[in-house]
Short mmCIF file of C-alpha atoms in Angstrom, two decimals:
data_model
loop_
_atom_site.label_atom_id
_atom_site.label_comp_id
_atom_site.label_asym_id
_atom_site.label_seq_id
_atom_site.Cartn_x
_atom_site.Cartn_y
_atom_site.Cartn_z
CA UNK O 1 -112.78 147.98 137.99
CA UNK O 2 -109.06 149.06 139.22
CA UNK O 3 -107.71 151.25 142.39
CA UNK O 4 -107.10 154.87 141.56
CA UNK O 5 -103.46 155.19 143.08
CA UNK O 6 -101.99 152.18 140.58
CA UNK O 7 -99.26 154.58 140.06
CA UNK O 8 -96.19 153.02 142.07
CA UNK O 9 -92.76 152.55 142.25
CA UNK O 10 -90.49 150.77 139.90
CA UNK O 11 -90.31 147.12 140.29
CA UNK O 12 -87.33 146.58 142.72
CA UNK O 13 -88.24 142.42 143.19
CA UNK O 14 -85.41 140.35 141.59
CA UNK O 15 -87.02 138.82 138.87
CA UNK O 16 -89.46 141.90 138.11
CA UNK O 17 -93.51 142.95 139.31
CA UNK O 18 -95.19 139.71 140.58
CA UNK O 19 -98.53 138.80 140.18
CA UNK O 20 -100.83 138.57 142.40
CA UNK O 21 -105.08 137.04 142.13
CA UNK O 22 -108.11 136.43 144.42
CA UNK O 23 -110.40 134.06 142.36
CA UNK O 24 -114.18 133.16 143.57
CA UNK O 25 -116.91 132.12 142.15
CA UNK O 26 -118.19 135.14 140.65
CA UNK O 27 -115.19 137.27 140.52
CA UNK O 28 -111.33 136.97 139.64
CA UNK O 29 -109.36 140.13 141.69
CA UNK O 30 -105.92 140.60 140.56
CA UNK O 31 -103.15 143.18 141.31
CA UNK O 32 -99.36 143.43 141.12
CA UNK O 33 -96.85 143.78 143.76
CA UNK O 34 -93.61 145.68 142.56
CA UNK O 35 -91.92 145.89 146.21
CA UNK O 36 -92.37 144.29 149.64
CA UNK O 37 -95.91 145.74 150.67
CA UNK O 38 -96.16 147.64 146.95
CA UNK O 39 -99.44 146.64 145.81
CA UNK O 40 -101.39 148.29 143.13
CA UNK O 41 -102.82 148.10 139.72
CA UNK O 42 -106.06 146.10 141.23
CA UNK O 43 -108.61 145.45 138.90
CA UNK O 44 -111.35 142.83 139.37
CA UNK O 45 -112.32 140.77 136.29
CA UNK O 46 -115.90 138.84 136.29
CA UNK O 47 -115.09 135.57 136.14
CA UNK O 48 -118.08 134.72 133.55
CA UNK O 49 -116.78 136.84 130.92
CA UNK O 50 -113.61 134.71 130.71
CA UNK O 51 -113.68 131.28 129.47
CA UNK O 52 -110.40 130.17 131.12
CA UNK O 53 -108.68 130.93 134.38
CA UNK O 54 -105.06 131.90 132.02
CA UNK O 55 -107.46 133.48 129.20
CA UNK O 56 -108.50 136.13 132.29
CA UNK O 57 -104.93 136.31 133.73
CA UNK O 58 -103.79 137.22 130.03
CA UNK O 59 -106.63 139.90 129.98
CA UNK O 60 -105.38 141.35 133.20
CA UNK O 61 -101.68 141.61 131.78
CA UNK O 62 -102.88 142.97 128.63
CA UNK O 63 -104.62 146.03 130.49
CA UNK O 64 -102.76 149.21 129.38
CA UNK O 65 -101.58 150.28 133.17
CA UNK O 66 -100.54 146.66 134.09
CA UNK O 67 -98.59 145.69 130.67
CA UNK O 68 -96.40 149.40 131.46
CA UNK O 69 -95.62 147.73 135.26
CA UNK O 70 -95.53 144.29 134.73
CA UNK O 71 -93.11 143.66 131.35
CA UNK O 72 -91.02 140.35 131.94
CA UNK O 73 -92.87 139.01 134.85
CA UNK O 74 -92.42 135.67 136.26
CA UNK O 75 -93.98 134.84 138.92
CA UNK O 76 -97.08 134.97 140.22
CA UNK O 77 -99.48 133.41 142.96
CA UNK O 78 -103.55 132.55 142.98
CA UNK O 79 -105.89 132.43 146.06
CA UNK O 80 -108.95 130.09 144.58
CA UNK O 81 -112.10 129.33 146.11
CA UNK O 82 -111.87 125.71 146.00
CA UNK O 83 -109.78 123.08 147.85
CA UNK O 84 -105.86 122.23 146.21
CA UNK O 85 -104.59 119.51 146.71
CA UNK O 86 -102.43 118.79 143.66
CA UNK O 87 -101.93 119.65 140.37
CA UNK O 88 -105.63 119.85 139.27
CA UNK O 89 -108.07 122.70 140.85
CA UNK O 90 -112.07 121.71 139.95
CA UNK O 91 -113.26 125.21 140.76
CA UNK O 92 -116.23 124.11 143.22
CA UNK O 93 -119.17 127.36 142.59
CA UNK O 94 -117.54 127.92 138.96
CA UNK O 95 -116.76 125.93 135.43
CA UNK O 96 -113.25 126.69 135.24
CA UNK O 97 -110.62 123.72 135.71
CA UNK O 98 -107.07 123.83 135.30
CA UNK O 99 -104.00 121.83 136.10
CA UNK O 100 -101.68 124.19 137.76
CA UNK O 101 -98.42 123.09 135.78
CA UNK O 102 -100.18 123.88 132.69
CA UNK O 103 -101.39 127.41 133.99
CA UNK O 104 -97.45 128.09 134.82
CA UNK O 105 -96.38 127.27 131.06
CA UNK O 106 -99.31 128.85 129.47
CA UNK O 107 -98.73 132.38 130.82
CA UNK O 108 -95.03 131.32 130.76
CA UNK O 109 -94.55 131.97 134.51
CA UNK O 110 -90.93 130.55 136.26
CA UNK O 111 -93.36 130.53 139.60
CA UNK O 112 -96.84 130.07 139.94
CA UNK O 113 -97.69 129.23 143.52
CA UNK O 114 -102.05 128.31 143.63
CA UNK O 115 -103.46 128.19 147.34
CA UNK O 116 -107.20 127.77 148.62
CA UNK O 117 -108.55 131.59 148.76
CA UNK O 118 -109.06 130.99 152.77
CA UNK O 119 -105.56 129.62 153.52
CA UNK O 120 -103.95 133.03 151.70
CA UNK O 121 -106.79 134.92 153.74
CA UNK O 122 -105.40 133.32 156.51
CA UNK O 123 -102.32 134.15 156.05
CA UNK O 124 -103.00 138.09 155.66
CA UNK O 125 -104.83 138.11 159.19
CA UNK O 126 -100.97 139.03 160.87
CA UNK O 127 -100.88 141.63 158.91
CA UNK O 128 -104.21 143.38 158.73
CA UNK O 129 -103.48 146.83 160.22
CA UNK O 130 -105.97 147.72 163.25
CA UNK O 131 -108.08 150.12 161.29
CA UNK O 132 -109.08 147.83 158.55
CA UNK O 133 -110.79 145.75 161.20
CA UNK O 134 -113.73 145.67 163.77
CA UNK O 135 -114.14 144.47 166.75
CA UNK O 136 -117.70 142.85 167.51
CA UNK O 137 -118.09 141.68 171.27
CA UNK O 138 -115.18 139.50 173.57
CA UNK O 139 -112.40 140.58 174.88
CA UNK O 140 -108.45 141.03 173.92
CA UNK O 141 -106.66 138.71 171.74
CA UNK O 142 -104.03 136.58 173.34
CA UNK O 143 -100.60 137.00 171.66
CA UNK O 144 -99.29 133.55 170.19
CA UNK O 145 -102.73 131.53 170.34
CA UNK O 146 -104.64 130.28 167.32
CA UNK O 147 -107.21 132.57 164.82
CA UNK O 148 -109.74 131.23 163.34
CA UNK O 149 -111.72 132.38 159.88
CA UNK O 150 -114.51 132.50 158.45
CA UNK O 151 -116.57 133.93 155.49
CA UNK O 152 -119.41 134.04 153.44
CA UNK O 153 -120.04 135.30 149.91
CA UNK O 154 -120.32 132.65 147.12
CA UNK O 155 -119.29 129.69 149.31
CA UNK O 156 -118.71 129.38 152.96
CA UNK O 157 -114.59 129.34 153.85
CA UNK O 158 -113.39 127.98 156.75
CA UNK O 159 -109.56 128.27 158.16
CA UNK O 160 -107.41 128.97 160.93
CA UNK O 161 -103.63 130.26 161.75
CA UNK O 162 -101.63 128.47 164.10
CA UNK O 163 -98.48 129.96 165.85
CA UNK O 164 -95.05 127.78 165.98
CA UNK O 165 -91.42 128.38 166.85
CA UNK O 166 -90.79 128.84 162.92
CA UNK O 167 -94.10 131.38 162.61
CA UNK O 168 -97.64 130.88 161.07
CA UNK O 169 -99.15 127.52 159.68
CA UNK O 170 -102.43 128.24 158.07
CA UNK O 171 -105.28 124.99 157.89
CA UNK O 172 -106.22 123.65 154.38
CA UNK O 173 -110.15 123.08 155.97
CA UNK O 174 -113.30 123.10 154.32
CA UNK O 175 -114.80 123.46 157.47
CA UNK O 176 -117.81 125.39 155.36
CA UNK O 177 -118.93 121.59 154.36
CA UNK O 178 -119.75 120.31 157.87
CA UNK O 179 -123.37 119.56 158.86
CA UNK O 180 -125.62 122.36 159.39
CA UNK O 181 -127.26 122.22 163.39
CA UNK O 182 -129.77 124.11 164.81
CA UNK O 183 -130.38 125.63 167.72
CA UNK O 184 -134.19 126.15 168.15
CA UNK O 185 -137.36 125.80 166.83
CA UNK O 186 -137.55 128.49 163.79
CA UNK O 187 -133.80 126.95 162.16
CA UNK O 188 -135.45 123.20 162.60
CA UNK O 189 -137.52 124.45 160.08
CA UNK O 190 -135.41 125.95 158.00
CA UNK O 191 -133.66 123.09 157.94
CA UNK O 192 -136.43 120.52 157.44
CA UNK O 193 -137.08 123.24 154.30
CA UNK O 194 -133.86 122.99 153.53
CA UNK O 195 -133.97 118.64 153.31
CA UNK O 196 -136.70 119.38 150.42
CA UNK O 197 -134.10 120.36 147.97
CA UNK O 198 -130.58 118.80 149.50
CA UNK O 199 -130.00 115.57 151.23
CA UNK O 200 -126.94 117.15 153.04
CA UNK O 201 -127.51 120.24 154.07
CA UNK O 202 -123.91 121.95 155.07
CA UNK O 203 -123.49 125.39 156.54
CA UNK O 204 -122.85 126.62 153.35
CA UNK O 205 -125.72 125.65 152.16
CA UNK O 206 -127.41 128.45 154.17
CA UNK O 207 -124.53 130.60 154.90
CA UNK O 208 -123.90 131.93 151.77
CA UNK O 209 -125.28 134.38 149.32
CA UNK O 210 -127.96 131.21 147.58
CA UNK O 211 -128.33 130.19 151.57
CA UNK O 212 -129.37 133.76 152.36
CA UNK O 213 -131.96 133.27 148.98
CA UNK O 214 -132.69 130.14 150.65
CA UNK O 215 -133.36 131.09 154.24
CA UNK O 216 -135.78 133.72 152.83
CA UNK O 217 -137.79 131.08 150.99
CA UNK O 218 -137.46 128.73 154.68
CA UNK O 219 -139.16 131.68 156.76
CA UNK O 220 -141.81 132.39 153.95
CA UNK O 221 -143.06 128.69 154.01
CA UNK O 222 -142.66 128.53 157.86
CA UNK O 223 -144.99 132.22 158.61
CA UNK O 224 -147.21 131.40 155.59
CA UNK O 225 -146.64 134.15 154.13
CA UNK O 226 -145.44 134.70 150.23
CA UNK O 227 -142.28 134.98 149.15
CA UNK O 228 -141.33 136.93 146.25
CA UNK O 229 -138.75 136.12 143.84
CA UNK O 230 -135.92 137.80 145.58
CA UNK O 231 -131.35 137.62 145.20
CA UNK O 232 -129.62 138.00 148.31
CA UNK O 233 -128.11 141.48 147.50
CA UNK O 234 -131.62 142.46 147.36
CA UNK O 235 -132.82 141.17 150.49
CA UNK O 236 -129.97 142.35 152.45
CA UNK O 237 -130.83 145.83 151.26
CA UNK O 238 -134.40 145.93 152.09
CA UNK O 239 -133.50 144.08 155.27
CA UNK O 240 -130.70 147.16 155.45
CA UNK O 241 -133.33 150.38 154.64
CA UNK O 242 -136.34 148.51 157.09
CA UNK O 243 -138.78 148.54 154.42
CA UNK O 244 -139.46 144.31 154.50
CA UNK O 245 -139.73 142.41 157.91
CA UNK O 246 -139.45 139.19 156.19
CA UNK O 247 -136.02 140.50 154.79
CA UNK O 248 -134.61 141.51 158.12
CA UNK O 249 -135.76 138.33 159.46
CA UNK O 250 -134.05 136.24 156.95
CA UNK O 251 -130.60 138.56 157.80
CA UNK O 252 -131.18 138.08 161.71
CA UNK O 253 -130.99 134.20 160.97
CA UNK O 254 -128.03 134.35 159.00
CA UNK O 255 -126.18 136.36 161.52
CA UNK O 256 -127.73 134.11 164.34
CA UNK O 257 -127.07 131.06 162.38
CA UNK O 258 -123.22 132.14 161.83
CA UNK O 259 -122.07 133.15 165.46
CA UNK O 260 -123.19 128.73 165.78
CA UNK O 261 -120.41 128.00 163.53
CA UNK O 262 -118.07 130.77 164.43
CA UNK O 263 -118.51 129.25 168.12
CA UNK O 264 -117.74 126.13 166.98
CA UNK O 265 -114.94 127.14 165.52
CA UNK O 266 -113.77 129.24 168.25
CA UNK O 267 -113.78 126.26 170.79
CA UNK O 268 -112.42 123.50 167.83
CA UNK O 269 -109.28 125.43 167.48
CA UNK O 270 -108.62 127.19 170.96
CA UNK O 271 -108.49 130.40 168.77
CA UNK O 272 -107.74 132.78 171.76
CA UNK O 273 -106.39 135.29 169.06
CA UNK O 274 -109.73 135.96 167.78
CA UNK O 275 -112.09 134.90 165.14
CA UNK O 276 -112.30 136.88 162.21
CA UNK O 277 -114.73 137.29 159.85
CA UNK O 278 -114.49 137.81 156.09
CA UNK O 279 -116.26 137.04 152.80
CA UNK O 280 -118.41 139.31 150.77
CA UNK O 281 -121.62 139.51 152.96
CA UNK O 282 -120.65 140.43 156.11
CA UNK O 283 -118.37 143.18 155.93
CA UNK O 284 -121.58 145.17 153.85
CA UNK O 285 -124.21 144.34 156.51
CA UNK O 286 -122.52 147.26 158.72
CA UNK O 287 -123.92 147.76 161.88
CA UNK O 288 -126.90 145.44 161.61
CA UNK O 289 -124.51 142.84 161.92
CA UNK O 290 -122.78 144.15 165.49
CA UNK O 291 -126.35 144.72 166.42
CA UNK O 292 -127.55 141.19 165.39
CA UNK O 293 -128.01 137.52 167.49
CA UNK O 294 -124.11 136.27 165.89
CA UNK O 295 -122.28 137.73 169.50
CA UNK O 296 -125.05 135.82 171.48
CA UNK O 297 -125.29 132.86 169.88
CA UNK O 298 -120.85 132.82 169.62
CA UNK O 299 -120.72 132.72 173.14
CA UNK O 300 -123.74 130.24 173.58
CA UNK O 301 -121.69 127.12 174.62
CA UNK O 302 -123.20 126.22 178.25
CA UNK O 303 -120.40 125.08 180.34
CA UNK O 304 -117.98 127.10 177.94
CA UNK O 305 -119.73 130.45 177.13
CA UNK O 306 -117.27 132.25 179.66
CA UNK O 307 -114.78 130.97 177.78
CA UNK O 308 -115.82 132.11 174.41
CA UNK O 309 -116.72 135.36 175.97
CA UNK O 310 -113.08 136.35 176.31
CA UNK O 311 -112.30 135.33 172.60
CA UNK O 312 -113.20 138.96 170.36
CA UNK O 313 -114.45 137.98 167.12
CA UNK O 314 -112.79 140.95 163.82
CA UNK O 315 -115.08 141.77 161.06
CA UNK O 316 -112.61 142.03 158.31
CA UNK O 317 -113.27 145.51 156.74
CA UNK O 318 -109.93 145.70 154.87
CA UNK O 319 -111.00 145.65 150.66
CA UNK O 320 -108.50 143.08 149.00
CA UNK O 321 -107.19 141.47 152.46
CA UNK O 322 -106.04 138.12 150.28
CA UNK O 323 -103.22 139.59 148.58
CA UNK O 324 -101.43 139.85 151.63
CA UNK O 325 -101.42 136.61 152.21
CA UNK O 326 -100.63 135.40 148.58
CA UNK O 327 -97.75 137.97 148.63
CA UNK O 328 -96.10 136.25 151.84
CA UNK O 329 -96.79 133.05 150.16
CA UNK O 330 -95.22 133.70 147.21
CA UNK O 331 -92.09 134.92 149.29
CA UNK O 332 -91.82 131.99 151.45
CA UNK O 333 -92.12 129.99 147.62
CA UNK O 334 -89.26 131.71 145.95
CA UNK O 335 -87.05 132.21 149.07
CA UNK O 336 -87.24 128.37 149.17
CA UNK O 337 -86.35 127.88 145.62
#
C-alpha cells in the first residue's frame, strides 16, 4: 500500500532523502522525508512476508517510486514496537531480531537511529496539527505540563512527554506491562477468566487486539452463553453495525477497561497537557468510542476525579503520526553528530 501524492520535491537534506519506518507486530510502515516536514512515498509492508527487518527495508528501497527519490541515502531512523535498550531489539509480538549496528552496515546506512514505536509517537504529539485529533471529554490542555500516551493495536504502548528548559523528553515505559485491576464485578471475572490461561495478566493482555478476542471469550463464559470463534476486527465490526450484543459488550469493556489505565496514567504523570490516545483500535471505533464508559471511568479517581476532569484526553486520528516523531529524532541525531 503507498500514499497517492508521493510525488515531492527534490531532496534538499545534506546528505540526501532520509528514511523513515513504523514497525509493529503485524506491519512495517515506511516513508521518506526529502525536506523538513516533506514526507511521502509511504508504503506499508506486512511484516510476515519479510524474513528480516533489513530484507523488508531493502524491499521498500527497491520499490520503483522510492529507488527514483531515495538514490544515495544515508540515514535513516526506526520506531519498533518493542523496548531498546542497546544494541539488540528482540521484537516482543514478532520473530524478527536484529542488532542495530549490524542493521546500519547491512543497508549501508552512515545513521541509523532505532527508538521504541511509543517514544517516536511521543515525540510527534507537539506536532500533531488540531484537525488530525479529537477531543473526547475534559477540559483545555495546560501549556508546558506533561502528555501522556497510550495505544492499543498489537500490543499495549505506554509513554509520556515531559517539558524542560531545553524542550521535550519523551519516557522509554512499558507501562502496557503493569498489572491489570478491576473495577467491579463483571472485569473480576474477566480477569479470574483471564488467570486460566496467564499467570500475569497485564493490561495488554486485554487491551489489545488478542485481549479484545479474549474479553469476548471472558463475557461468553461469564453470561453462559456461546461464543463463536471470532478475531477482533470482526467483533469490533459487528459490535460497530449493532447486529451482536455480545460484541458490543466485549467493545464497552475495552473502552471501560482503558479510561482505568488512561486515569492512571493521567494522575502518574501530572499530564495536564492531555492524554492522547493512539494505536490501531481506537482511532476505527469512531464514535462508539466518545459514546462509551472510557470518559467515566478516566475521571473515576474519588478524591481526584475533579482533577482528572480538567485533563482532555485526544484520540489520535492523524494516519502515520510516528514519522513525525522519528523525523525530529533523527534531526536531533545528526545535528549532534
Amino acid at each position: 500500500m503507498s500514499d497517492s501524492a508521493s510525488l515531492i520535491t527534490p531532496s534538499v537534506f545534506p546528505g540526501g532523502a532520509r528514511l523513515l519506518a513504523d514497525v509493529g507486530g503485524t506491519n512495517a510502515r515506511f516513508a521518506l522525508e526529502t525536506a523538513p516536514g516533506q514526507i511521502g512515498h509511504i508504503h506499508v509492508l506486512a511484516c510476515a512476508d519479510h524474513a528480516t527487518l533489513a530484507d523488508a527495508m531493502r524491499a521498500y528501497l527497491a520499490l520503483p517510486d522510492v529507488a527514483a527519490a531515495s538514490q544515495g541515502i544515508r540515514h535513516g531512523a526506526i520506531a519498533i514496537a518493542n523496548p531498546v535498550t542497546g544494541d539488540l531489539v528482540r521484537m516482543t509480538n514478532h520473530h524478527w531480531e536484529f542488532s542495530i549496528e549490524a542493521l546500519r552496515r547491512d543497508v549501508n546506512f552512515d545513521v541509523l537511529a532505532v527508538v521504541n514505536d511509543f517514544t517516536a509517537l511521543a515525540r510527534s504529539l507537539p506536532h500533531i496539527p488540531a484537525a488530525q485529533k479529537r477531543q473526547v471529554g475534559g477540559g483545555s490542555a495546560v501549556e508546558g505540563t506533561p502528555l501522556g500516551l497510550i495505544g492499543a493495536g498489537t500490543g499495549l504502548g505506554v509513554s509520556g512527554l515531559i517539558p524542560s528548559a531545553s524542550g521535550w523528553t519523551a519516557l522509554l515505559s512499558e507501562g502496557g506491562h503493569v498489572s491489570f485491576a478491576p473495577m467491579n464485578e463483571t472485569e473480576v471475572a474477566i480477569l479470574q477468566f483471564a488467570w486460566k490461561e496467564f499467570e500475569h495478566v497485564s493490561a495488554e493482555r486485554l487491551l489489545s487486539g488478542v485481549g479484545i478476542e479474549l474479553i469476548y471469550r471472558a463475557l461468553a463464559d461469564y453470561r453462559k452463553v456461546d461464543a463463536e470463534v471470532l478475531g477482533a476486527p470482526e467483533i469490533a465490526r459487528r459490535a460497530l453495525d449493532g447486529s451482536c450484543p455480545l460484541c458490543d459488550a466485549t467493545i464497552e469493556a475495552f473502552c471501560t477497561m482503558l479510561g482505568t489505565i488512561a486515569g492512571n496514567l493521567g494522575v502518574t504523570l501530572g499530564a495536564q497537557g492531555g492524554i492522547y490516545i493512539g494505536g490501531g483500535i481506537v482511532p476505527r471505533l469512531g464514535e462508539r468510542f466518545d459514546r462509551s464508559g472510557f470518559r467515566a471511568r478516566f475521571e473515576a479517581k474519588g478524591r481526584f476525579r475533579n482533577y482528572l476532569a480538567e485533563i482532555p484526553t485526544f484520540v489520535i486520528t492523524a494516519e502515520y503520526p510516528a514519522f513525525l516523531g522519528v523525523s525530529a529524532i533523527l534531526a536531533e541525531r545528526l545535528a549532534a553528530a
